[in-house]
XYZ file of C-alpha atoms in Angstrom:
299
model
C -0.168 -0.135 0.247
C 1.442 3.119 -1.175
C 2.259 6.123 1.494
C -0.936 8.587 1.562
C -0.151 11.888 0.288
C -1.375 13.477 3.720
C 0.813 11.269 5.851
C 3.636 12.250 3.354
C 3.025 15.982 3.924
C 2.377 15.470 7.436
C 5.961 13.454 8.227
C 7.795 16.029 5.873
C 6.698 18.792 8.459
C 8.238 16.977 11.102
C 11.285 15.685 9.456
C 11.851 19.684 8.549
C 11.163 20.800 12.729
C 13.520 17.944 13.568
C 16.283 18.541 11.063
C 16.135 15.439 9.313
C 15.091 16.716 5.610
C 12.316 18.405 4.150
C 10.505 15.888 2.251
C 10.516 11.807 1.655
C 12.157 10.570 -1.060
C 11.730 7.316 -0.996
C 9.370 4.630 1.209
C 9.707 1.073 0.939
C 6.726 -1.011 2.269
C 8.002 -3.144 5.150
C 5.672 -6.573 6.192
C 5.267 -8.119 9.585
C 2.241 -5.518 10.901
C -1.253 -6.953 11.296
C -2.648 -3.492 12.819
C -0.555 -0.752 11.219
C 1.457 -0.307 7.925
C 5.245 0.165 7.968
C 7.333 1.795 5.828
C 11.606 2.306 5.472
C 11.614 5.997 4.389
C 14.602 7.948 2.968
C 14.990 11.739 3.495
C 16.418 14.486 1.167
C 19.049 14.587 3.384
C 20.012 10.866 3.311
C 18.396 9.811 6.567
C 16.945 6.529 6.830
C 13.918 6.143 9.181
C 11.032 3.884 10.144
C 7.723 4.874 9.827
C 4.465 3.195 11.387
C 1.247 4.419 9.780
C -2.504 3.881 10.184
C -5.156 5.772 7.808
C -7.907 5.209 10.564
C -5.724 4.961 13.906
C -7.683 6.065 16.817
C -6.197 8.928 18.515
C -3.618 8.711 20.870
C -2.657 5.476 19.881
C 1.065 6.598 18.321
C 2.065 8.948 21.442
C 0.861 6.025 23.754
C 3.647 3.569 22.006
C 6.313 6.356 21.796
C 5.689 7.087 25.681
C 6.380 3.349 25.962
C 9.216 3.087 23.793
C 10.745 5.821 25.896
C 10.156 4.038 29.410
C 12.418 0.677 27.711
C 14.876 2.940 26.512
C 15.130 4.400 29.932
C 15.746 0.751 31.047
C 19.022 0.946 29.076
C 18.990 -2.955 29.042
C 18.227 -3.800 25.547
C 18.185 -1.825 22.356
C 14.945 0.162 21.511
C 14.372 2.601 18.669
C 14.222 5.880 19.373
C 10.905 7.820 18.732
C 11.428 10.873 16.441
C 7.769 12.198 16.066
C 4.130 11.473 16.151
C 0.988 12.262 14.887
C -2.318 10.568 16.246
C -5.324 13.176 16.249
C -7.585 11.715 13.920
C -8.303 13.422 10.330
C -6.344 10.264 9.042
C -2.513 11.273 9.421
C -1.778 8.823 12.085
C 1.687 8.298 12.358
C 4.941 7.421 14.262
C 8.387 7.992 12.777
C 10.911 6.139 14.430
C 14.693 5.320 14.355
C 15.195 2.763 11.759
C 17.316 -0.349 13.161
C 18.510 -2.610 10.589
C 18.293 -6.356 10.925
C 21.304 -8.791 11.811
C 21.876 -12.241 12.158
C 21.177 -14.240 15.732
C 24.179 -15.844 17.297
C 24.172 -18.570 20.101
C 24.034 -15.956 22.780
C 20.944 -13.455 21.347
C 18.454 -15.484 23.452
C 20.111 -15.256 26.470
C 21.259 -12.072 25.989
C 17.395 -10.922 25.508
C 16.311 -12.745 28.693
C 19.171 -11.036 31.102
C 17.986 -7.567 29.074
C 14.241 -8.430 30.319
C 15.371 -9.365 33.621
C 16.726 -5.978 33.731
C 13.827 -4.065 32.719
C 11.428 -6.055 34.940
C 13.412 -5.065 37.542
C 12.534 -1.489 37.143
C 9.500 -1.000 39.681
C 7.064 1.395 40.716
C 6.415 2.867 43.885
C 2.482 3.486 42.098
C 1.393 -0.092 42.527
C 0.204 -2.191 39.309
C -0.758 -0.292 36.095
C 0.490 2.997 34.225
C 0.179 6.508 34.402
C -2.287 6.386 31.569
C -4.060 4.194 29.458
C -2.769 2.775 25.898
C -3.572 -0.257 23.438
C -3.099 -3.800 22.968
C -2.945 -4.336 19.151
C -5.680 -1.699 18.247
C -7.819 -2.554 21.225
C -7.609 0.009 24.456
C -5.782 -1.609 27.308
C -6.555 0.377 30.713
C -3.887 1.060 33.383
C -5.773 2.679 36.139
C -2.991 1.579 38.983
C -4.082 -0.618 41.663
C -2.237 -1.964 44.694
C -3.211 -5.294 44.287
C -2.072 -7.399 41.515
C -4.683 -9.926 41.291
C -7.607 -7.256 41.208
C -5.767 -5.477 38.443
C -5.952 -8.643 36.600
C -8.803 -9.505 37.186
C -10.664 -5.855 36.713
C -8.321 -4.209 33.964
C -7.121 -7.543 31.808
C -9.350 -10.799 32.196
C -12.547 -9.087 32.392
C -12.354 -5.956 30.422
C -11.583 -8.298 27.583
C -13.986 -10.913 28.370
C -16.778 -7.474 28.679
C -15.514 -6.818 24.782
C -16.023 -10.368 23.954
C -19.552 -11.031 25.513
C -21.108 -7.567 23.870
C -20.244 -9.540 20.677
C -22.299 -12.355 21.828
C -19.147 -14.603 22.394
C -17.550 -16.416 25.740
C -20.954 -16.623 27.938
C -19.700 -19.674 29.187
C -19.841 -19.387 32.869
C -16.553 -21.110 34.061
C -15.148 -17.714 32.879
C -16.962 -15.911 35.669
C -15.174 -18.376 38.308
C -11.664 -17.704 37.124
C -12.647 -14.019 37.091
C -13.667 -14.993 40.879
C -10.679 -16.740 41.637
C -8.046 -14.394 40.151
C -7.070 -12.221 42.710
C -6.510 -15.434 45.375
C -4.767 -17.160 42.247
C -2.256 -13.882 42.536
C -2.257 -12.651 45.864
C 1.418 -13.553 46.338
C 2.431 -11.022 43.504
C 3.611 -7.660 45.176
C 6.318 -6.473 43.127
C 5.185 -4.336 40.245
C 8.313 -4.436 37.723
C 8.087 -2.772 34.055
C 6.903 -4.998 30.968
C 6.989 -4.972 27.581
C 3.642 -5.808 27.453
C 3.271 -7.421 24.283
C 6.215 -10.329 24.115
C 5.796 -12.240 20.907
C 7.993 -13.646 18.751
C 6.910 -10.597 16.169
C 8.009 -7.803 18.629
C 12.000 -8.583 19.206
C 14.437 -9.259 16.567
C 18.506 -9.374 16.635
C 20.259 -5.959 15.230
C 22.748 -5.462 12.646
C 25.214 -5.266 16.050
C 23.841 -8.231 17.182
C 21.965 -6.823 20.045
C 18.069 -7.957 20.949
C 15.856 -5.188 20.133
C 12.336 -4.866 21.487
C 9.488 -3.162 19.305
C 5.808 -2.344 19.546
C 5.620 -2.246 23.152
C 2.163 -1.751 25.273
C 3.937 -1.214 28.465
C 3.048 -0.900 32.486
C 3.962 -2.450 35.691
C 2.935 -5.638 36.242
C 4.213 -9.317 37.484
C 7.330 -9.933 35.010
C 5.820 -13.858 34.473
C 3.316 -11.872 31.812
C 5.913 -11.515 29.532
C 7.317 -14.886 29.773
C 3.603 -16.332 29.011
C 2.929 -14.229 26.170
C 6.452 -15.463 24.839
C 5.475 -18.854 25.026
C 2.030 -18.206 23.328
C 2.845 -17.932 19.677
C 6.618 -19.419 19.702
C 10.192 -17.332 18.718
C 11.958 -17.541 21.619
C 14.761 -20.523 22.246
C 15.236 -22.568 25.052
C 18.195 -20.207 25.913
C 15.975 -17.771 26.648
C 13.927 -19.607 29.538
C 16.860 -20.705 30.734
C 18.650 -17.701 31.151
C 15.728 -15.875 32.623
C 14.877 -18.067 35.077
C 18.775 -18.738 36.422
C 18.636 -14.820 36.685
C 15.427 -13.983 37.870
C 13.502 -17.273 38.913
C 10.202 -18.610 37.440
C 7.586 -19.498 40.212
C 6.288 -22.957 40.345
C 2.631 -21.498 40.250
C 3.373 -20.147 36.699
C 3.771 -23.966 35.211
C 0.961 -24.768 37.206
C -1.548 -22.214 36.161
C -0.330 -18.624 35.908
C 1.301 -19.407 32.366
C -2.520 -19.933 31.645
C -3.996 -17.072 33.586
C -1.481 -14.439 31.829
C -2.179 -16.085 28.538
C -5.525 -15.898 28.490
C -5.565 -12.317 28.480
C -3.671 -12.269 25.059
C -6.466 -14.873 23.937
C -9.253 -12.843 24.841
C -7.692 -9.946 22.959
C -7.338 -12.330 19.771
C -10.874 -13.337 19.934
C -11.917 -9.751 19.937
C -9.452 -8.622 17.047
C -9.628 -11.691 14.882
C -12.622 -13.508 15.869
C -13.879 -17.057 16.556
C -10.672 -19.072 15.822
C -9.183 -18.269 19.169
C -12.428 -19.345 21.030
C -11.556 -22.740 21.533
C -7.846 -21.923 23.127
C -9.390 -19.698 25.164
C -12.011 -22.077 26.656
C -9.622 -24.509 27.036
C -6.898 -22.150 28.974
C -9.616 -21.033 31.531
C -10.943 -24.969 32.139
C -6.905 -25.694 33.116
C -7.081 -22.910 35.644
C -10.332 -24.105 37.215
C -8.481 -27.527 36.931
C -5.647 -26.972 38.495
C -6.981 -24.638 41.439
C -9.464 -27.078 41.812
C -12.364 -24.636 41.094
């Protein structure tokens, strides 16, 4: 899909303001995204940048993403592209301009380096509880982040419950065992007391090896929560080697509860997101995860 004229004009104004040229001379589509479009752009000054854009993106979506990228960059643990500028106030000109990070080849150490960086990111805690200072998005769906001191209540209300409400408004997932999962979530997570910085959407498509050999993170949905959430998402669709999990466990630890039921409880959120984004093909996985949680907890 060609870069729309209005987006080219809007980005060109931002480039001029940033001293990176006055216009785009080349835009090469980059695949991989299912919500937004991506292009590698070159300006008339020779600068190479990455542009994400969406002709109908919700207001504030790219601003929230830039905010999350800045938070991950402040952790100074993994390569994260620098946000250059953005515009997403409606009117069909939603875009996010980023530092371009070229892809390279992974080495035997890449997965372990990714895990060590993730441990460092998760070690950045919050004095304000679980959540974030603003709401953001998971894919194109709103993600509420109102801070709570109780992790179980946060996960029940702003993750599982919020997505279940959307699904049921569309006539999906009316089974009573989902309500039972909501009831038992606070007790199932009652021992989680420390909030750490999360990527929030850590599937295999949201990290890559840079041309300098560093693991790089993209497309976050950040907030403060339990680090095992990122682990659970990483296992849902693959893309992470055994060295990644071994290094994470060695340097941070993974609870016994994770393999028993928390992986399912955390993955259930992302499965419900996929039900709401992509439809019925994810309903069976959502129901199976919920049933495994209840069976393990005797509920």
